[in-house]
Short mmCIF file of C-alpha atoms and ligand atoms in Angstrom, two decimals:
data_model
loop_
_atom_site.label_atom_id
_atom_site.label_comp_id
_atom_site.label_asym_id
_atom_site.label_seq_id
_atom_site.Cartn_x
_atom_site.Cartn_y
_atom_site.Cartn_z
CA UNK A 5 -17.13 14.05 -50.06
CA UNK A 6 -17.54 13.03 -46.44
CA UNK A 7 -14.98 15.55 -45.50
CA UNK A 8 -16.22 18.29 -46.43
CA UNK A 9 -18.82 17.56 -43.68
CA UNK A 10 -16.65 16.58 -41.38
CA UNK A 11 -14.38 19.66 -41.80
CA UNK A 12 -17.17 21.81 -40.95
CA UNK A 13 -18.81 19.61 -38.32
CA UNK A 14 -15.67 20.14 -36.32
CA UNK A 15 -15.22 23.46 -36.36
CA UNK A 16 -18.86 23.62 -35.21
CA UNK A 17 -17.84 21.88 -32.22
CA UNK A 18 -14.90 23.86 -31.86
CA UNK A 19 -17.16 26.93 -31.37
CA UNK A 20 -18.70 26.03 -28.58
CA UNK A 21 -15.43 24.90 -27.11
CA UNK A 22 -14.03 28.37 -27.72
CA UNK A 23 -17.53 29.89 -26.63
CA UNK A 24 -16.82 28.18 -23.31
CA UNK A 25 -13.63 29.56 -22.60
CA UNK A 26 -14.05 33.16 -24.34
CA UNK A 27 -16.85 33.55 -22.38
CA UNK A 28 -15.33 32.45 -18.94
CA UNK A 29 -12.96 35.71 -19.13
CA UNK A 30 -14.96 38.11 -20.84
CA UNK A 31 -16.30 40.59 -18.24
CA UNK A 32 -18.32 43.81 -17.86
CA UNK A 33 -16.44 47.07 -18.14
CA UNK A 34 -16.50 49.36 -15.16
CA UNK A 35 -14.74 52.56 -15.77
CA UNK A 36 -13.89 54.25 -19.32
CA UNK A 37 -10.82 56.24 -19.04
CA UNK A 38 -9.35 58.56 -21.56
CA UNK A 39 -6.22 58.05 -20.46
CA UNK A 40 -6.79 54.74 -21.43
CA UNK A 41 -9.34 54.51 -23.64
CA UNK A 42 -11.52 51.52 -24.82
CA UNK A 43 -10.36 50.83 -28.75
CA UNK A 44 -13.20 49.91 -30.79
CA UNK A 45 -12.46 48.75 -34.56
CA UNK A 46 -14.79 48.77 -37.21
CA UNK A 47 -13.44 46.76 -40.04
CA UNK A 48 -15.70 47.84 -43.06
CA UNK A 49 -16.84 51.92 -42.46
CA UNK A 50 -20.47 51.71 -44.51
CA UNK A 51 -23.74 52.64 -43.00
CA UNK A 52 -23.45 49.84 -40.81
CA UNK A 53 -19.77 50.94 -39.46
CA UNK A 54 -21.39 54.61 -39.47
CA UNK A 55 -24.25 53.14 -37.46
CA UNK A 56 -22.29 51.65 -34.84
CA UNK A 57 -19.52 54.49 -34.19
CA UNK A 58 -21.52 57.25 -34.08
CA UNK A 59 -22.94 55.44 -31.18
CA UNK A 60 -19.75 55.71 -29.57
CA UNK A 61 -19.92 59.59 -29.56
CA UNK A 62 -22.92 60.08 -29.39
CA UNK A 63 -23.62 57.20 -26.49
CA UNK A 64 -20.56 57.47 -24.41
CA UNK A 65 -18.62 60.84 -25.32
CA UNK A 66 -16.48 59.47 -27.72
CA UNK A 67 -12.88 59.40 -26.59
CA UNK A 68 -12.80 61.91 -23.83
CA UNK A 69 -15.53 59.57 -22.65
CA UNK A 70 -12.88 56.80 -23.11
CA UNK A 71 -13.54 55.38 -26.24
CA UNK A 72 -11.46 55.63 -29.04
CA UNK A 73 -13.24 54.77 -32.52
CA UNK A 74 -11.04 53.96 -35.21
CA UNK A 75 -12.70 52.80 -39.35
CA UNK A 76 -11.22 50.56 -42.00
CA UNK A 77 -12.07 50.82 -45.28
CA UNK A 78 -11.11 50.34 -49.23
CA UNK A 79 -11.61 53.97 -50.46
CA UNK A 80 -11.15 57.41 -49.38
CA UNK A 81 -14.41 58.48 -48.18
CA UNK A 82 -16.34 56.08 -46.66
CA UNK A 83 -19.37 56.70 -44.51
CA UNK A 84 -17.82 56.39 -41.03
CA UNK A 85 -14.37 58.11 -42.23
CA UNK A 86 -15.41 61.07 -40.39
CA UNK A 87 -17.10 59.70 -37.56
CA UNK A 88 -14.21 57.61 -36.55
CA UNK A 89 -11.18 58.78 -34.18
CA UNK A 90 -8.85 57.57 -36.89
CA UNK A 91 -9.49 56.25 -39.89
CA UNK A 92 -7.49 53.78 -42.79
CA UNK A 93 -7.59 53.35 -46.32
CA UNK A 94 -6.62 49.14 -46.45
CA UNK A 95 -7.57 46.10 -49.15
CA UNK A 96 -9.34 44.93 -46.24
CA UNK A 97 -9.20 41.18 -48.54
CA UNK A 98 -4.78 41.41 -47.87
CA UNK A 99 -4.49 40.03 -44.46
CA UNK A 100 -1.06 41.43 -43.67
CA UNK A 101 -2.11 44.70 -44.22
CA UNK A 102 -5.03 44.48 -42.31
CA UNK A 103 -3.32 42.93 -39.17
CA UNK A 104 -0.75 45.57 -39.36
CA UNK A 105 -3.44 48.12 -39.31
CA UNK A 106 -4.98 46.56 -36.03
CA UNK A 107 -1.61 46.30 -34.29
CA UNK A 108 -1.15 49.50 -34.66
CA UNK A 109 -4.11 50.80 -32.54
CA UNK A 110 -4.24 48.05 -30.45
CA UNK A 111 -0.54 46.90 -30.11
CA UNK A 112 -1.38 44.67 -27.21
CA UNK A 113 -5.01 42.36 -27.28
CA UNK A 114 -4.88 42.51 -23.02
CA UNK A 115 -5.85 46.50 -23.57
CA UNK A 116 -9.70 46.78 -23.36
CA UNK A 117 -10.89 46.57 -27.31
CA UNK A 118 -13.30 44.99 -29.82
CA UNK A 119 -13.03 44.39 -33.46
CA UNK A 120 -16.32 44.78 -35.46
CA UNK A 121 -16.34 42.93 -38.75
CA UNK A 122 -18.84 45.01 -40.38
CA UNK A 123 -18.99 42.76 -44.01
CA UNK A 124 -17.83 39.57 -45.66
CA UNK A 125 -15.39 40.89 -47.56
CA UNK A 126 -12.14 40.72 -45.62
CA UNK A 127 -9.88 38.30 -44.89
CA UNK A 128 -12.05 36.43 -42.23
CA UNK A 129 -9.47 33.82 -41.79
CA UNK A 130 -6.71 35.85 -40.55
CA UNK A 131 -9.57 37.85 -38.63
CA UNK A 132 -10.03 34.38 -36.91
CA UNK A 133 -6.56 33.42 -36.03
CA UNK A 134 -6.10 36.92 -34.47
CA UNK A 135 -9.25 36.21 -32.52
CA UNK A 136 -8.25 33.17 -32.10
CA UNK A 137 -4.48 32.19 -31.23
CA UNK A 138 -3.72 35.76 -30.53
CA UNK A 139 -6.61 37.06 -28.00
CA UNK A 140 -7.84 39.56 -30.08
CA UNK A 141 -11.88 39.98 -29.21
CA UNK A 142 -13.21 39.72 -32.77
CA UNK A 143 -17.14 40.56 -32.04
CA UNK A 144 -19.37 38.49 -31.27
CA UNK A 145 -16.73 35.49 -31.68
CA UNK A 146 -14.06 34.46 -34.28
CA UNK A 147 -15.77 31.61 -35.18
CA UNK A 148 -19.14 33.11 -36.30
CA UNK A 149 -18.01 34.68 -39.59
CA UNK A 150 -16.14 31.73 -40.50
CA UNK A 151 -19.55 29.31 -40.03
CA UNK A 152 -22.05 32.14 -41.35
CA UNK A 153 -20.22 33.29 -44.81
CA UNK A 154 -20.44 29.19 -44.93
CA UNK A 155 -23.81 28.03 -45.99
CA UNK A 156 -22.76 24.63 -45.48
CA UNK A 157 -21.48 25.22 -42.37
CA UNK A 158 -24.41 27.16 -41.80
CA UNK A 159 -26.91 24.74 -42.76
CA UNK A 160 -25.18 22.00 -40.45
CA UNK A 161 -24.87 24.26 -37.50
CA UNK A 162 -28.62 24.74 -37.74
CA UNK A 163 -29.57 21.46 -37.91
CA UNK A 164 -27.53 20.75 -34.65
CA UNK A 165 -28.73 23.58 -32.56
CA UNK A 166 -32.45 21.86 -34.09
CA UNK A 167 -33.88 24.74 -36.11
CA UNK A 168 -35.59 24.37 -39.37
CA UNK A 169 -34.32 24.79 -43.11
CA UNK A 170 -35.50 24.22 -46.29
CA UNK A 171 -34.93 20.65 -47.67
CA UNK A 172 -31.53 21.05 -49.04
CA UNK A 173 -28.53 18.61 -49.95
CA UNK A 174 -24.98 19.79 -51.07
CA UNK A 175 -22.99 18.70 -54.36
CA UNK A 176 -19.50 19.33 -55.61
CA UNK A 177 -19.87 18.37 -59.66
CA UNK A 178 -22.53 19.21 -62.36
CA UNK A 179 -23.30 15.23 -62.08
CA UNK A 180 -24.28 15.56 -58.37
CA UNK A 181 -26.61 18.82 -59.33
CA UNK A 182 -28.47 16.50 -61.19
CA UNK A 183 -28.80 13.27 -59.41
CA UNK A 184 -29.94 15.38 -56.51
CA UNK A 185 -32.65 17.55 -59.18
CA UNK A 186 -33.78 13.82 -60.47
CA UNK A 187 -34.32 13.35 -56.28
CA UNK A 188 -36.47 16.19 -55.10
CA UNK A 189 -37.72 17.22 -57.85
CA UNK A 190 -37.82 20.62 -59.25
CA UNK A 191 -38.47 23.53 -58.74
CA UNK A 192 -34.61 24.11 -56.77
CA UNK A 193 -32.57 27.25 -55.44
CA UNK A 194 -28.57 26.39 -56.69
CA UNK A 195 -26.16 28.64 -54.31
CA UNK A 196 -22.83 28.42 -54.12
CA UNK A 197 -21.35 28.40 -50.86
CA UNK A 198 -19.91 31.56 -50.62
CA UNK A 199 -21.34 34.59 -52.28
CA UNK A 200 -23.97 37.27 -51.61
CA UNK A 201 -26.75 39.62 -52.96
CA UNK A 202 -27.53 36.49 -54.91
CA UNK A 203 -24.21 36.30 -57.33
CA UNK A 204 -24.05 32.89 -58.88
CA UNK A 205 -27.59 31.61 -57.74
CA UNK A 206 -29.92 29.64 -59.96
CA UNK A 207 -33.70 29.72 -59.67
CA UNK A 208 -34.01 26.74 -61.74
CA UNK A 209 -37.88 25.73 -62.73
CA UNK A 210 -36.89 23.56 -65.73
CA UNK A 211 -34.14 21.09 -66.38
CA UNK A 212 -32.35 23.11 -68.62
CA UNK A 213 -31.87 25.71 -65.70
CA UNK A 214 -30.49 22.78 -63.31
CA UNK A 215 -27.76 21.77 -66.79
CA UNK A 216 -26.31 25.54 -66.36
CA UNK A 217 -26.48 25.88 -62.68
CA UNK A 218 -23.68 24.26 -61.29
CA UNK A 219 -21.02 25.62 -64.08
CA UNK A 220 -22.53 29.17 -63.34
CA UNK A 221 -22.23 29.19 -59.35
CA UNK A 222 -18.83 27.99 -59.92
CA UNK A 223 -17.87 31.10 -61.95
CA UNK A 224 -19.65 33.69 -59.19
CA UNK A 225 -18.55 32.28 -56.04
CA UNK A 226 -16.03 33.06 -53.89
CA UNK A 227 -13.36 31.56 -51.81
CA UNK A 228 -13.93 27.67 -52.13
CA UNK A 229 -16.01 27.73 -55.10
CA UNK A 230 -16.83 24.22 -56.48
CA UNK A 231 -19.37 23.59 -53.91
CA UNK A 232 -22.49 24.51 -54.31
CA UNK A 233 -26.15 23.78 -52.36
CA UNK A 234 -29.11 23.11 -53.36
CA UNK A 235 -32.38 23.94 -51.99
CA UNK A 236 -35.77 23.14 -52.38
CA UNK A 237 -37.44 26.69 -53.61
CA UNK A 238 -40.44 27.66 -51.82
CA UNK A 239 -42.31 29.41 -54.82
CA UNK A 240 -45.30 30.29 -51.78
CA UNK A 241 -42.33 32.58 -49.68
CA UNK A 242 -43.07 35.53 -52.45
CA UNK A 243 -47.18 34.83 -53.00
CA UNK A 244 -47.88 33.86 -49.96
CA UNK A 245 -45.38 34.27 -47.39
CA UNK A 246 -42.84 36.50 -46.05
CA UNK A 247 -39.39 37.28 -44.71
CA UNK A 248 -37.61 37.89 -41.55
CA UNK A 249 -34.55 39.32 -40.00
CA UNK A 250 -34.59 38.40 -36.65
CA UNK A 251 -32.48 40.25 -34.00
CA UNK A 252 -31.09 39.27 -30.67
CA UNK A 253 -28.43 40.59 -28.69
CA UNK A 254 -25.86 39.15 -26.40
CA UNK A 255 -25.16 41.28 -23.73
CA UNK A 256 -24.18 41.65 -19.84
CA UNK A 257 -26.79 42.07 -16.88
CA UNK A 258 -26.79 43.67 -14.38
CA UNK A 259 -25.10 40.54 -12.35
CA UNK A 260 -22.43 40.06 -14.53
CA UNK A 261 -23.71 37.32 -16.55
CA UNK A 262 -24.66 37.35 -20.68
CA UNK A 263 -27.61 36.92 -21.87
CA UNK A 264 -29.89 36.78 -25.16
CA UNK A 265 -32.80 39.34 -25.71
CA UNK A 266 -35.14 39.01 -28.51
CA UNK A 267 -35.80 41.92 -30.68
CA UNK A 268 -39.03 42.69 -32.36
CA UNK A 269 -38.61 40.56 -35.58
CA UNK A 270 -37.88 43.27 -38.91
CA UNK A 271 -40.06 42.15 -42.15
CA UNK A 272 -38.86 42.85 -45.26
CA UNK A 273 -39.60 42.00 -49.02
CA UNK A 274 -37.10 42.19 -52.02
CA UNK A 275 -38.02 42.03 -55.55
CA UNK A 276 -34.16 40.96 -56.21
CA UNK A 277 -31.97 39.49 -54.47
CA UNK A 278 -30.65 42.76 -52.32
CA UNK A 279 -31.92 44.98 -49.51
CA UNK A 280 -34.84 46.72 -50.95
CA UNK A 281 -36.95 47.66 -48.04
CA UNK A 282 -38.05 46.46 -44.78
CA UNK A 283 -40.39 47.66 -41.66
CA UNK A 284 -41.69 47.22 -37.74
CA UNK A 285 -43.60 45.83 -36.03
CA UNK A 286 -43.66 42.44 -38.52
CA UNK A 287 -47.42 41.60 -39.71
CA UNK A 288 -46.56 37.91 -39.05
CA UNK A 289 -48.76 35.83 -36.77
CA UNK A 290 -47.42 35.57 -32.98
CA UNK A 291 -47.17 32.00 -33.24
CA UNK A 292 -44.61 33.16 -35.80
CA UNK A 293 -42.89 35.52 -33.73
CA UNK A 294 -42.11 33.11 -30.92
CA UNK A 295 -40.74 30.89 -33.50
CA UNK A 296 -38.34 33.32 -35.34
CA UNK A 297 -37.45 34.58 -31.57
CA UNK A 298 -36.58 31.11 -30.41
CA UNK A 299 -34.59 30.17 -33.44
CA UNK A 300 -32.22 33.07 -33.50
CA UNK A 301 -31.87 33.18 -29.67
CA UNK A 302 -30.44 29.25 -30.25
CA UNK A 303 -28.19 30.26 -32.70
CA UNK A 304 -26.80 33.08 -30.66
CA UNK A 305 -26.41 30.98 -27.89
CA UNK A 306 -24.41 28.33 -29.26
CA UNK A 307 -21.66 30.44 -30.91
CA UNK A 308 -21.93 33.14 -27.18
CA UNK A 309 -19.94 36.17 -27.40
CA UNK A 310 -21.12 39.84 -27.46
CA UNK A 311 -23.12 41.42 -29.63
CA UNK A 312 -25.85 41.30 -32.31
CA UNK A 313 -26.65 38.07 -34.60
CA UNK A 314 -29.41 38.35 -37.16
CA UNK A 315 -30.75 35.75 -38.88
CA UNK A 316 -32.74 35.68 -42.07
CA UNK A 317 -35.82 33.43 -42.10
CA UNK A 318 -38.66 32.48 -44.70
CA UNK A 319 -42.02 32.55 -43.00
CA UNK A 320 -45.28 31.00 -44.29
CA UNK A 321 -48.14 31.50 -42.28
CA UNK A 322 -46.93 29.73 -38.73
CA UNK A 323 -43.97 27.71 -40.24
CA UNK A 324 -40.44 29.01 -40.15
CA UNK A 325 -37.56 28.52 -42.17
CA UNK A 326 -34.04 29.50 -40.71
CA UNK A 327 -32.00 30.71 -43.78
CA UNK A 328 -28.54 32.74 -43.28
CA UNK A 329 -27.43 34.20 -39.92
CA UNK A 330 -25.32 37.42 -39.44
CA UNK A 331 -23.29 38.00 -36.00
CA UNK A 332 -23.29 41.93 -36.53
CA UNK A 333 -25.96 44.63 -37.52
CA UNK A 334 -28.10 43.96 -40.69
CA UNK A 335 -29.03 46.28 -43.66
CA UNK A 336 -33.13 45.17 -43.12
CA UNK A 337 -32.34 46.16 -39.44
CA UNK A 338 -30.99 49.67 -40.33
CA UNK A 339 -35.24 50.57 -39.95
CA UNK A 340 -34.27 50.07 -35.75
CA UNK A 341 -32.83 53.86 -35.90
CA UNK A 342 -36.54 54.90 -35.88
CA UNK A 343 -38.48 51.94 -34.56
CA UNK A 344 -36.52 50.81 -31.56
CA UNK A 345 -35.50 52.53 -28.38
CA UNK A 346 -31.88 52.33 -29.36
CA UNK A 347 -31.05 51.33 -32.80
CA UNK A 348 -29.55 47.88 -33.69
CA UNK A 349 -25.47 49.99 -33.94
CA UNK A 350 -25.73 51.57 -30.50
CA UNK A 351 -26.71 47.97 -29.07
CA UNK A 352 -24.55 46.33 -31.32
CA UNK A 353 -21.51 49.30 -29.84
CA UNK A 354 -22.96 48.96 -25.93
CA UNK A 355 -23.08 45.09 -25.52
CA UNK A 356 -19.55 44.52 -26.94
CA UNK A 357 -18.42 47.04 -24.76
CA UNK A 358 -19.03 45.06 -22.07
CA UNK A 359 -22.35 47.29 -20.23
CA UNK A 360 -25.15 46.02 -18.94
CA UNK A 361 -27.90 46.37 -21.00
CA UNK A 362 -31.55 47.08 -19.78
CA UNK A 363 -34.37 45.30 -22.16
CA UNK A 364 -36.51 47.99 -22.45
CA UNK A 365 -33.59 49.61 -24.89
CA UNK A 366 -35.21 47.10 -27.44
CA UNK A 367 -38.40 47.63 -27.62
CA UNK A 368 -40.56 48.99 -29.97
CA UNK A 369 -40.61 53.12 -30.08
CA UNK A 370 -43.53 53.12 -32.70
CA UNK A 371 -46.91 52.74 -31.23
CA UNK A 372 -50.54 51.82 -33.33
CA UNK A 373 -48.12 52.27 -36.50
CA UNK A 374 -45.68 50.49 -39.26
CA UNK A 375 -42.32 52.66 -39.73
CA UNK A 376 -40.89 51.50 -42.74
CA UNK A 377 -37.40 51.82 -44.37
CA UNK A 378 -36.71 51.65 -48.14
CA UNK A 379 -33.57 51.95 -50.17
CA UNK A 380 -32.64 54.97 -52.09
CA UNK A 381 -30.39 53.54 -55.05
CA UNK A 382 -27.98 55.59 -57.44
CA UNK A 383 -29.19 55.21 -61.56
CA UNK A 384 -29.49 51.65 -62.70
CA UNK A 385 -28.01 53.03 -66.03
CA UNK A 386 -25.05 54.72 -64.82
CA UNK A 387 -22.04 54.73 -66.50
CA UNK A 388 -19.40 53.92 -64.44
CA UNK A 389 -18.18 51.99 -61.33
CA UNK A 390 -16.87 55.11 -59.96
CA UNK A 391 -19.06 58.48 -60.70
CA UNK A 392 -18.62 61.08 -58.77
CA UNK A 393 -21.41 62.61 -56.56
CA UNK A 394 -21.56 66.15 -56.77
CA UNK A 395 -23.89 66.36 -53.88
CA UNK A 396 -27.35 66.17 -53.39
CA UNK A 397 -30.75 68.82 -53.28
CA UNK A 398 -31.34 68.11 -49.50
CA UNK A 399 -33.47 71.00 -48.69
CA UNK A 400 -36.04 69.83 -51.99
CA UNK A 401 -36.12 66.40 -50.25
CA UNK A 402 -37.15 67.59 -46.71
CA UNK A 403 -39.67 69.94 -48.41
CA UNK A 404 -40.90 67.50 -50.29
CA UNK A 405 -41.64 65.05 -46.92
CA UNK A 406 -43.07 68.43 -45.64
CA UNK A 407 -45.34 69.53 -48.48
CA UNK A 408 -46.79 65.88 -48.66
CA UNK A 409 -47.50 66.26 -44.94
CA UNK A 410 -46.08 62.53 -44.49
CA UNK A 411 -44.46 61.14 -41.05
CA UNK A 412 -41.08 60.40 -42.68
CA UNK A 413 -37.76 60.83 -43.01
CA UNK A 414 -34.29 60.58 -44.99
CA UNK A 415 -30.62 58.84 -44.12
CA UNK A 416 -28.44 60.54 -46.75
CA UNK A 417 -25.03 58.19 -46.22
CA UNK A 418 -22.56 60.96 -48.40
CA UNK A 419 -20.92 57.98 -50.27
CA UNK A 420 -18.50 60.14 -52.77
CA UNK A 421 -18.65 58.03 -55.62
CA UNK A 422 -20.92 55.59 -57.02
CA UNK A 423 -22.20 52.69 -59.39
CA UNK A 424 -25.40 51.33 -61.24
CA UNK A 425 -27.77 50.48 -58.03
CA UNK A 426 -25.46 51.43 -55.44
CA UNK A 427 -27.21 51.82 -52.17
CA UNK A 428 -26.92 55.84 -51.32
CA UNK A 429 -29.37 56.55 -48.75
CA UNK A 430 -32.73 55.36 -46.63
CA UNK A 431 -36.33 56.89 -46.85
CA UNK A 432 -38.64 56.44 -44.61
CA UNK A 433 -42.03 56.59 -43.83
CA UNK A 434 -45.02 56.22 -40.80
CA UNK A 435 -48.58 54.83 -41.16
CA UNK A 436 -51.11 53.31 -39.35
CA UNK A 437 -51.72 50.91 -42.68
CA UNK A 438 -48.83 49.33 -43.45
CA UNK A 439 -49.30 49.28 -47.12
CA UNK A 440 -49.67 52.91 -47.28
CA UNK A 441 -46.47 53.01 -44.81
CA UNK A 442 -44.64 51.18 -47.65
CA UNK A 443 -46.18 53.44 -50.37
CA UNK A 444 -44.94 56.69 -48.95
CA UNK A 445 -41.41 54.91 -48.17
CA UNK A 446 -41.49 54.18 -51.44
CA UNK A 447 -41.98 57.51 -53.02
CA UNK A 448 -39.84 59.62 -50.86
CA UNK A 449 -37.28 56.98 -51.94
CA UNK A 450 -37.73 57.81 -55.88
CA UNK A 451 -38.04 61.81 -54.87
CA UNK A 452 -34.37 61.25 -53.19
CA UNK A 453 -33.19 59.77 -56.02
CA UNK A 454 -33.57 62.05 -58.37
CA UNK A 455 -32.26 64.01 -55.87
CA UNK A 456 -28.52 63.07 -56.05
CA UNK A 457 -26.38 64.74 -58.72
CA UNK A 458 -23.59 62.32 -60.01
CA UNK A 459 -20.70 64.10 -62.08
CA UNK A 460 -21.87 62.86 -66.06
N1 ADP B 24 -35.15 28.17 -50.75
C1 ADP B 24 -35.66 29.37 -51.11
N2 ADP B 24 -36.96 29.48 -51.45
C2 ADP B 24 -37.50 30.68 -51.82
N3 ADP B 24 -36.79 31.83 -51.88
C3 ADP B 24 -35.49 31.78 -51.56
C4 ADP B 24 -34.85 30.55 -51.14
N4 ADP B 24 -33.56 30.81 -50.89
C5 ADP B 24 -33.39 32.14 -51.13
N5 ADP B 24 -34.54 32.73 -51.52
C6 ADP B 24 -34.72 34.17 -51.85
O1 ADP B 24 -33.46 34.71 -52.27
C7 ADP B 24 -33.00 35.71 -51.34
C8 ADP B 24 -31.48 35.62 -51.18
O2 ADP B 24 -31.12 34.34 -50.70
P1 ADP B 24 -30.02 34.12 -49.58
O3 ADP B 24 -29.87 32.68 -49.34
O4 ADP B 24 -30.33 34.99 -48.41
O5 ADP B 24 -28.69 34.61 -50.30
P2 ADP B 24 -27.84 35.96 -50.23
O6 ADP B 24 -26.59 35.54 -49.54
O7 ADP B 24 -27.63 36.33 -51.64
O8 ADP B 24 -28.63 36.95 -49.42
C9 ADP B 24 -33.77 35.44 -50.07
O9 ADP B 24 -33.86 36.58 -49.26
C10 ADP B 24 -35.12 34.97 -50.63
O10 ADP B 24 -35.88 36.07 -51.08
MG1 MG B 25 -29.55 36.67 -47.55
#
């Protein structure tokens, strides 16, 4: 078993190897020229992608501004289709295609560019050897994807850049599960070391749970699939506690050097395991704050480049627990559009550009109130993985906002098709009591939703 440590542990170091170097010829941009215009990739075109582009137009002129914008995605349609310069329609999982795509707009990596990997699912490897052998600038650095899609690698990179986790051990057999249950004790959090939105992930509270864990994470994961980790689960997080995304952005000054700076932490709570709704300012305590803060600005640090890293943290009363890290925009931090100066896409866009970046762009917009963000989902009992949407009432849902007299707001993202829970849109909502804030998200959320018309 020792290697699979060891594997990771050395492409840890190799990060901050390549950090070093990548870092020593990266340089502020001066002049954007049409002519020859800054190529900016977004592999993945959702909200995110969507989020980040339009920032290109609407920050910097778009390509007669000298920035040419160009999407990637699996299906005709997608969010940031129309936003981009050029768009693609690739199995963003078939590296050959995908590499031929990039070549294509950027055939030579010495031409100013960046490659935004806006999800998980694409072939990350051959993302990292064009990053890496090939001097493509893969944002913020090759080597972040390939450590935080990892939550091995993950947990041993934040152990060695000393922030806290969860007591947690690793195991590759349905044996090791339970030797290590028998150990701490129950009750545990089985994950296996690749997936999201919680596919393959026990809760187990009973020894029965921990017998099918380990045979069940194996048939959800993805990529190398018979390892899985196991945490202790902190059953006070939900009752008692809360979670965090925390922002930071790496980004020039005005001297020519990068640094870090912290963004106002983004709460959130999730009855599932999904993006459900989240909010600014955080209600944590400040002792908290400076803790989240420091923890994500050490992560960021380590693995350098340009750009934004989030990472996801458990927070009970003072004590913080570091839990996945992003180095990109984050669906919780989709709530900066309204409660930042400049959203978490146009800083994301600006920094990996290469311009120097004044702090006061992250601050806090909302003043003496929560703004709070909450998903608007397509029918949990829709038939279907691809439904058509025939459009939606748009004028009923502003009028509705209106006639309730609420501070609030909707992000309609004009996905064509959809399936059960798919996420379609945003509501949100203003209050001085955050509670309330959350309440009126809330509703204008369900209003929207029975808002959309789906073809059945
Ligand atoms: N050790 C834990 N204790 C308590 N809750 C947890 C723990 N690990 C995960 N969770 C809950 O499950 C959610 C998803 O877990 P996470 O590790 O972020 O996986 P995913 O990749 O699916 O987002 C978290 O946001 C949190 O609500
Ligand atoms: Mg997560």
């Amino acid at each position: 078993m020792g290697d699979i440590i060891e594997e990771r542990e050395k492409i840890i170091e190799e990060a901050a190897q390549f950090k070093k170097e990548y870092e020593s010829i990266l340089e502020p941009i001066d002049e954007l020229n049409p002519k020859r215009p800054f190529v900016y990739i977004s592999i993945g075109g959702g909200e995110l992608g969507d989020l980040v582009l339009t920032a290109a137009k609407r920050e910097l002129g778009g390509i007669n501004g000298g920035i040419m914008t160009v999407a990637i995605d699996r299906y005709e349609g997608f969010p940031a289709q129309d936003v981009a310069d050029y768009y693609e329609i690739v199995d963003m999982l078939n590296g050959d295609a995908l590499e031929k795509c990039i070549k294509k707009y950027i055939p030579d990596p010495k031409e100013p560019h960046a490659i935004y990997l806006e999800i998980e699912r694409i072939d990350t490897l051959r993302m990292f050897k064009l990053g890496k052998t090939e001097g493509y600038r893969i944002v913020s650095t090759p080597y972040a994807p390939l450590i935080g899609m990892d939550r091995l690698g993950t947990k041993l990179l934040f152990e060695k850049v000393g922030v806290p986790v969860v007591e947690w051990q690793y195991a590759d057999s349905e044996e090791e599960v339970k030797r290590i249950a028998k150990d701490m004790g129950l009750p545990l959090i089985i994950k296996p070391i690749m997936t999201s939105s919680g596919h393959g992930t026990t809760i187990a509270r009973t020894w029965e749970d921990v017998e099918k864990a380990y045979e069940y994470a194996v048939k959800h994961a993805r990529g190398r699939g018979d390892i899985v980790v196991v945490e202790r689960y902190l059953e006070e997080l939900k009752e008692k506690g809360t979670e965090i995304t925390q922002l930071v952005l790496r980004h020039f000054d005005e001297n020519g050097n990068i640094v870090t700076s912290l963004l106002p932490p983004v709460e959130h709570k999730r009855p599932g395991a999904t993006y459900h709704e989240s909010w600014l300012p955080a209600t944590i305590s400040e002792e908290a704050v400076r803790k989240c803060q420091e923890y994500a600005k050490r992560v960021a640090e380590y693995l350098g480049g340009l750009g934004i890293y989030a990472v996801e943290q458990f927070v009970i009363g003072d004590e913080v627990y570091n839990s996945e890290f992003a180095n990109r925009p984050h669906d919780t931090g989709m709530v900066t559009r309204w409660a930042l100066e400049k959203d978490e896409g146009a800083l994301h866009l600006l920094a990996s550009v290469g311009l120097p970046l004044s702090n006061e762009l992250m601050r806090l917009k909302v003043k003496e109130e929560y703004c709070v963000a909450h998903v608007v989902l397509a029918p949990q009992d829709l038939h279907g993985e691809e439904v058509p949407v025939r459009g939606w009432n748009a004028g009923k849902v502003y009028a509705y906002i209106r006639k309730k007299g609420y501070k609030g707001d909707i992000w309609y993202f004009g996905k064509p098709t959809a399936y059960p829970s798919r996420r379609m849109g945003l509501a949100v909502a203003y209050h001085e009591d955050i509670e309330e804030a959350r309440r009126r998200a809330e509703e204008i959320a369900h209003f929207a939703e029975k808002n959309i018309i789906y073809e059945v």
